[in-house]
Coordinates of C-alpha atoms in Angstrom, one line a residue:
M1 CA -93.1 -9.9 -11.7
S2 CA -91.6 -9.0 -15.0
S3 CA -90.9 -12.3 -15.9
Y4 CA -92.9 -15.7 -16.6
I5 CA -92.4 -19.2 -15.7
G6 CA -90.4 -21.1 -18.4
Y7 CA -91.6 -24.2 -17.5
G8 CA -93.0 -26.1 -14.2
R9 CA -94.9 -24.0 -12.1
F10 CA -94.5 -21.2 -9.6
I11 CA -95.1 -21.0 -5.9
S12 CA -98.9 -21.6 -5.3
E13 CA -100.8 -20.3 -2.2
M14 CA -100.8 -23.9 -0.7
D15 CA -96.9 -24.1 -0.8
V16 CA -97.3 -20.8 1.2
Q17 CA -100.2 -22.0 3.5
Q18 CA -98.1 -25.3 4.1
R19 CA -94.3 -23.8 4.4
A20 CA -93.3 -26.0 1.9
N21 CA -89.8 -26.9 1.2
V22 CA -90.4 -26.0 -2.9
C23 CA -88.2 -23.5 -4.7
V24 CA -88.3 -21.9 -8.1
L25 CA -84.8 -21.5 -9.8
G26 CA -83.5 -18.5 -12.5
R27 CA -81.7 -19.7 -15.5
D28 CA -78.3 -19.0 -14.2
V29 CA -78.7 -20.9 -11.1
V30 CA -80.2 -24.0 -13.5
K31 CA -76.6 -23.7 -15.2
A32 CA -74.6 -23.7 -12.0
L33 CA -76.6 -26.7 -10.3
F34 CA -78.0 -28.5 -13.3
P35 CA -76.0 -27.9 -16.2
Y36 CA -76.7 -31.5 -18.0
E37 CA -80.3 -32.4 -16.5
D38 CA -83.7 -31.2 -16.0
P39 CA -84.4 -29.8 -12.5
L40 CA -87.7 -30.2 -12.0
D41 CA -88.8 -32.5 -9.5
K42 CA -84.9 -32.6 -8.4
E43 CA -83.8 -31.8 -4.8
L44 CA -81.1 -29.2 -3.8
K45 CA -80.2 -28.1 -0.6
I46 CA -80.4 -24.6 0.7
A47 CA -78.3 -23.9 4.0
G48 CA -78.1 -28.1 4.6
R49 CA -82.0 -28.1 4.1
P50 CA -83.7 -30.2 1.0
F51 CA -85.9 -28.1 -1.4
L52 CA -88.0 -29.5 -4.3
V53 CA -87.5 -27.6 -7.4
V54 CA -91.0 -27.3 -9.0
G55 CA -90.3 -24.6 -12.0
V56 CA -88.0 -22.4 -13.8
M57 CA -88.2 -19.0 -14.6
E58 CA -88.1 -17.3 -18.3
P59 CA -84.4 -15.7 -18.9
L60 CA -84.7 -12.2 -18.1
G61 CA -81.1 -11.1 -19.3
Q62 CA -78.9 -8.4 -17.8
I63 CA -79.1 -4.6 -16.8
L64 CA -76.2 -2.6 -16.4
G65 CA -73.8 -5.7 -16.6
Q66 CA -75.7 -7.6 -13.9
S67 CA -77.5 -10.7 -14.3
R68 CA -81.2 -11.2 -13.6
D69 CA -81.3 -14.8 -13.8
N70 CA -79.3 -15.6 -10.6
Q71 CA -82.3 -15.8 -8.5
L72 CA -84.3 -18.6 -6.4
Y73 CA -87.6 -18.2 -5.1
I74 CA -89.1 -19.9 -1.9
P75 CA -92.3 -19.6 0.2
V76 CA -92.3 -16.5 2.4
T77 CA -93.4 -18.8 5.1
T78 CA -90.8 -21.4 4.6
F79 CA -88.2 -18.4 5.0
Q80 CA -89.9 -17.6 8.6
K81 CA -90.0 -21.0 9.8
Y82 CA -86.4 -21.4 9.2
Y83 CA -85.3 -18.0 10.5
P84 CA -88.1 -17.1 13.0
E85 CA -85.5 -14.8 14.5
I86 CA -85.8 -12.4 11.3
T87 CA -89.1 -10.4 11.7
F88 CA -91.5 -10.2 9.1
P89 CA -91.0 -6.5 7.7
E90 CA -87.4 -7.2 7.5
S91 CA -87.6 -10.4 5.8
I92 CA -89.9 -8.8 2.9
F93 CA -87.9 -6.2 1.0
G94 CA -90.2 -5.4 -2.0
I95 CA -93.3 -6.7 -4.0
F96 CA -93.4 -6.8 -7.5
V97 CA -96.9 -5.7 -9.2
R98 CA -97.3 -6.1 -13.3
P99 CA -100.1 -4.0 -14.4
I100 CA -102.4 -5.0 -17.2
S101 CA -100.9 -2.8 -19.6
R102 CA -98.3 -0.1 -20.1
A103 CA -101.0 2.5 -20.3
H104 CA -102.2 1.5 -16.7
V105 CA -98.9 2.2 -15.0
K106 CA -99.6 5.6 -13.6
S107 CA -103.0 4.3 -12.3
A108 CA -101.5 1.1 -10.8
I109 CA -98.7 3.1 -9.0
D110 CA -101.4 5.6 -7.5
E111 CA -103.6 2.4 -6.3
I112 CA -100.9 1.2 -4.7
T113 CA -99.5 4.0 -2.9
D114 CA -103.3 4.5 -1.5
I115 CA -103.4 0.6 -0.1
L116 CA -99.8 0.8 1.2
R117 CA -100.5 4.4 3.0
R118 CA -103.6 2.5 4.7
R119 CA -102.4 -0.5 5.6
R120 CA -99.3 1.2 7.1
Q121 CA -101.4 3.8 9.0
V122 CA -100.0 6.8 7.3
S123 CA -101.8 9.6 7.9
A124 CA -102.8 12.3 5.4
S125 CA -100.2 15.0 7.0
Q126 CA -97.3 12.4 6.7
P127 CA -94.9 11.7 3.6
N128 CA -94.6 7.9 2.6
N129 CA -92.6 5.6 4.7
F130 CA -92.3 3.3 1.6
G131 CA -90.7 3.8 -2.0
I132 CA -92.2 2.8 -5.3
S133 CA -90.3 2.3 -8.3
S134 CA -91.1 1.2 -12.0
Q135 CA -89.3 0.5 -14.9
D136 CA -90.2 3.7 -16.5
A137 CA -88.2 5.3 -13.4
L138 CA -85.3 3.2 -13.7
L139 CA -85.3 3.9 -17.4
D140 CA -85.2 7.8 -16.8
V141 CA -82.1 7.1 -14.5
Y142 CA -80.2 5.1 -16.7
N143 CA -81.2 7.8 -19.6
Q144 CA -79.6 10.5 -17.3
L145 CA -76.4 8.4 -16.6
T146 CA -75.8 7.8 -20.1
G147 CA -76.8 11.4 -21.2
A148 CA -74.1 12.8 -18.7
T149 CA -71.7 10.6 -20.0
Y150 CA -72.4 11.2 -23.6
L151 CA -71.9 15.1 -23.1
V152 CA -68.8 14.4 -21.0
L153 CA -67.6 12.1 -23.9
T154 CA -68.5 14.6 -26.6
A155 CA -66.6 17.5 -25.0
V156 CA -63.4 15.3 -24.3
S157 CA -63.7 14.2 -28.3
A158 CA -64.1 17.7 -29.2
V159 CA -61.0 18.7 -27.4
A160 CA -59.3 16.0 -28.8
L161 CA -60.5 17.0 -32.6
M162 CA -59.3 20.5 -31.8
I163 CA -55.7 19.4 -30.6
G164 CA -55.9 16.7 -33.6
G165 CA -56.8 19.7 -36.1
I166 CA -54.2 22.1 -34.7
G167 CA -51.6 19.4 -35.2
V168 CA -52.4 18.7 -38.8
M169 CA -52.4 22.5 -39.5
N170 CA -48.8 22.6 -38.4
I171 CA -47.7 19.6 -40.3
M172 CA -49.4 21.2 -43.7
L173 CA -47.5 24.6 -43.0
V174 CA -44.2 22.8 -42.4
S175 CA -45.3 20.9 -45.8
V176 CA -46.1 24.2 -47.6
T177 CA -43.1 25.5 -46.3
E178 CA -40.6 22.8 -47.4
R179 CA -42.5 22.6 -50.8
T180 CA -42.5 26.2 -52.1
K181 CA -40.3 25.8 -54.8
E182 CA -42.5 23.0 -56.1
I183 CA -45.5 24.9 -55.9
G184 CA -43.7 27.9 -57.4
L185 CA -42.9 25.5 -60.5
R186 CA -46.2 24.1 -60.7
K187 CA -47.8 27.6 -61.0
A188 CA -45.2 28.5 -63.7
V189 CA -46.3 25.7 -65.7
G190 CA -50.1 26.6 -65.3
A191 CA -51.3 25.4 -62.4
T192 CA -53.9 27.7 -60.9
R193 CA -54.9 28.8 -57.3
I194 CA -57.8 26.2 -57.4
N195 CA -55.3 23.4 -58.5
I196 CA -53.1 24.5 -55.5
L197 CA -55.6 24.7 -52.8
S198 CA -57.4 21.3 -54.0
Q199 CA -54.0 19.7 -53.8
F200 CA -53.2 20.8 -50.2
L201 CA -57.2 20.2 -48.9
I202 CA -57.0 16.8 -50.4
E203 CA -53.6 16.0 -48.6
A204 CA -55.1 17.3 -45.2
V205 CA -58.3 15.3 -45.7
V206 CA -56.5 12.1 -46.4
L207 CA -54.3 12.3 -43.4
T208 CA -57.2 13.0 -41.1
A209 CA -59.1 10.0 -42.7
I210 CA -56.2 7.9 -42.1
G211 CA -56.3 9.1 -38.5
G212 CA -60.3 8.3 -38.3
L213 CA -59.8 4.8 -39.8
I214 CA -56.8 4.2 -36.9
G215 CA -59.3 5.4 -34.3
L216 CA -62.5 3.4 -35.7
A217 CA -60.0 0.1 -35.7
V218 CA -58.8 0.9 -32.3
G219 CA -62.6 1.2 -31.3
E220 CA -63.7 -1.9 -32.7
L221 CA -61.0 -3.8 -31.1
A222 CA -62.0 -2.4 -27.7
S223 CA -65.6 -3.6 -28.4
I224 CA -64.6 -7.0 -29.5
L225 CA -62.3 -7.6 -26.2
M226 CA -65.2 -5.9 -24.1
N227 CA -67.8 -8.2 -25.2
K228 CA -65.1 -11.0 -24.9
Y229 CA -63.9 -10.1 -21.2
S230 CA -66.5 -8.2 -19.7
P231 CA -70.5 -8.7 -19.1
L232 CA -71.2 -5.2 -20.8
P233 CA -72.3 -5.4 -24.3
A234 CA -70.3 -3.2 -26.8
Y235 CA -70.3 -3.0 -30.7
V236 CA -69.5 -0.3 -33.5
P237 CA -72.6 0.6 -35.6
A238 CA -72.2 1.0 -39.0
W239 CA -73.8 4.5 -38.9
A240 CA -70.8 5.4 -36.3
I241 CA -68.1 4.2 -38.8
G242 CA -69.6 6.8 -41.7
V243 CA -70.1 9.6 -39.2
G244 CA -66.3 9.3 -37.6
I245 CA -64.9 9.1 -41.2
G246 CA -67.0 12.0 -42.0
I247 CA -66.0 14.1 -38.9
S248 CA -62.2 13.2 -39.6
A249 CA -62.5 14.3 -43.0
G250 CA -64.2 17.7 -41.9
V251 CA -61.4 18.4 -39.5
G252 CA -58.9 17.9 -42.2
I253 CA -61.2 20.4 -44.5
I254 CA -61.5 22.9 -41.6
F255 CA -57.7 23.1 -40.4
G256 CA -56.3 22.3 -43.7
L257 CA -57.9 25.3 -45.0
W258 CA -55.7 28.1 -44.0
P259 CA -52.3 26.0 -45.3
A260 CA -53.7 25.4 -48.4
W261 CA -55.2 28.7 -49.0
K262 CA -51.5 30.3 -48.1
A263 CA -50.0 27.7 -50.6
A264 CA -52.5 29.1 -53.1
R265 CA -51.3 32.5 -52.8
L266 CA -47.7 32.1 -53.1
D267 CA -46.2 34.3 -55.8
P268 CA -44.5 31.9 -58.5
I269 CA -41.5 34.1 -59.0
E270 CA -40.6 34.6 -55.2
S271 CA -41.5 30.9 -54.9
L272 CA -39.0 29.6 -57.5
R273 CA -36.4 32.0 -55.8
Y274 CA -36.9 30.4 -52.1
E275 CA -33.9 28.4 -50.9

């Protein structure tokens, strides 16, 4: 098991031998059936049959948005007593094993595999007719799923940034064209190429940074709504805010460089004549 008894006791060997009508509840079941009282030694009915609550499990939380606390445990022999038409292999779906430490996971899997092959009389030339999974294997699957999602979202974000950057560059080119006479006047009174270049770069950075702030505000709002209306946890970490603003500013510098350089190279005399 990946959890321990929170209070009360778990199903004992005597419960199994006597096919007792006892049960152990997960925290979600307790909240649903006994929200304002202690469930220990209380009676509940399962399919119309009375069962005595002898224990409550520790909270397990959620995995992939699914609660692991909505479980109820009864002795396997009690299950067979009420459902004799279901054969033993069909009524047992899995066995939970907890190694003494994380370092013994591999050796525990090997030992369990050997025991199950011998018990199920699987010959050396045949593959396993059972499956064994560990939390590490589930974690690997989760990491693969999240890694693929991360790559897809990164590609989509890169395309979106490029499209946005091209839009910023076009806006800045239009701005340079419309302010040609202003640029010529500034150069005529002593502004250098660096001054003009810096001015337009700053404008591009401010423009993209404002867009980045709006995007962060939308993301923060989306995470708040997701936390409130869905079981999936979501939040925007502080480092993501800094990275988001930094990337937005970087897009402004990259795509604003050509318009700024074009403005800086304008001839002041030709600029003053521009209509």
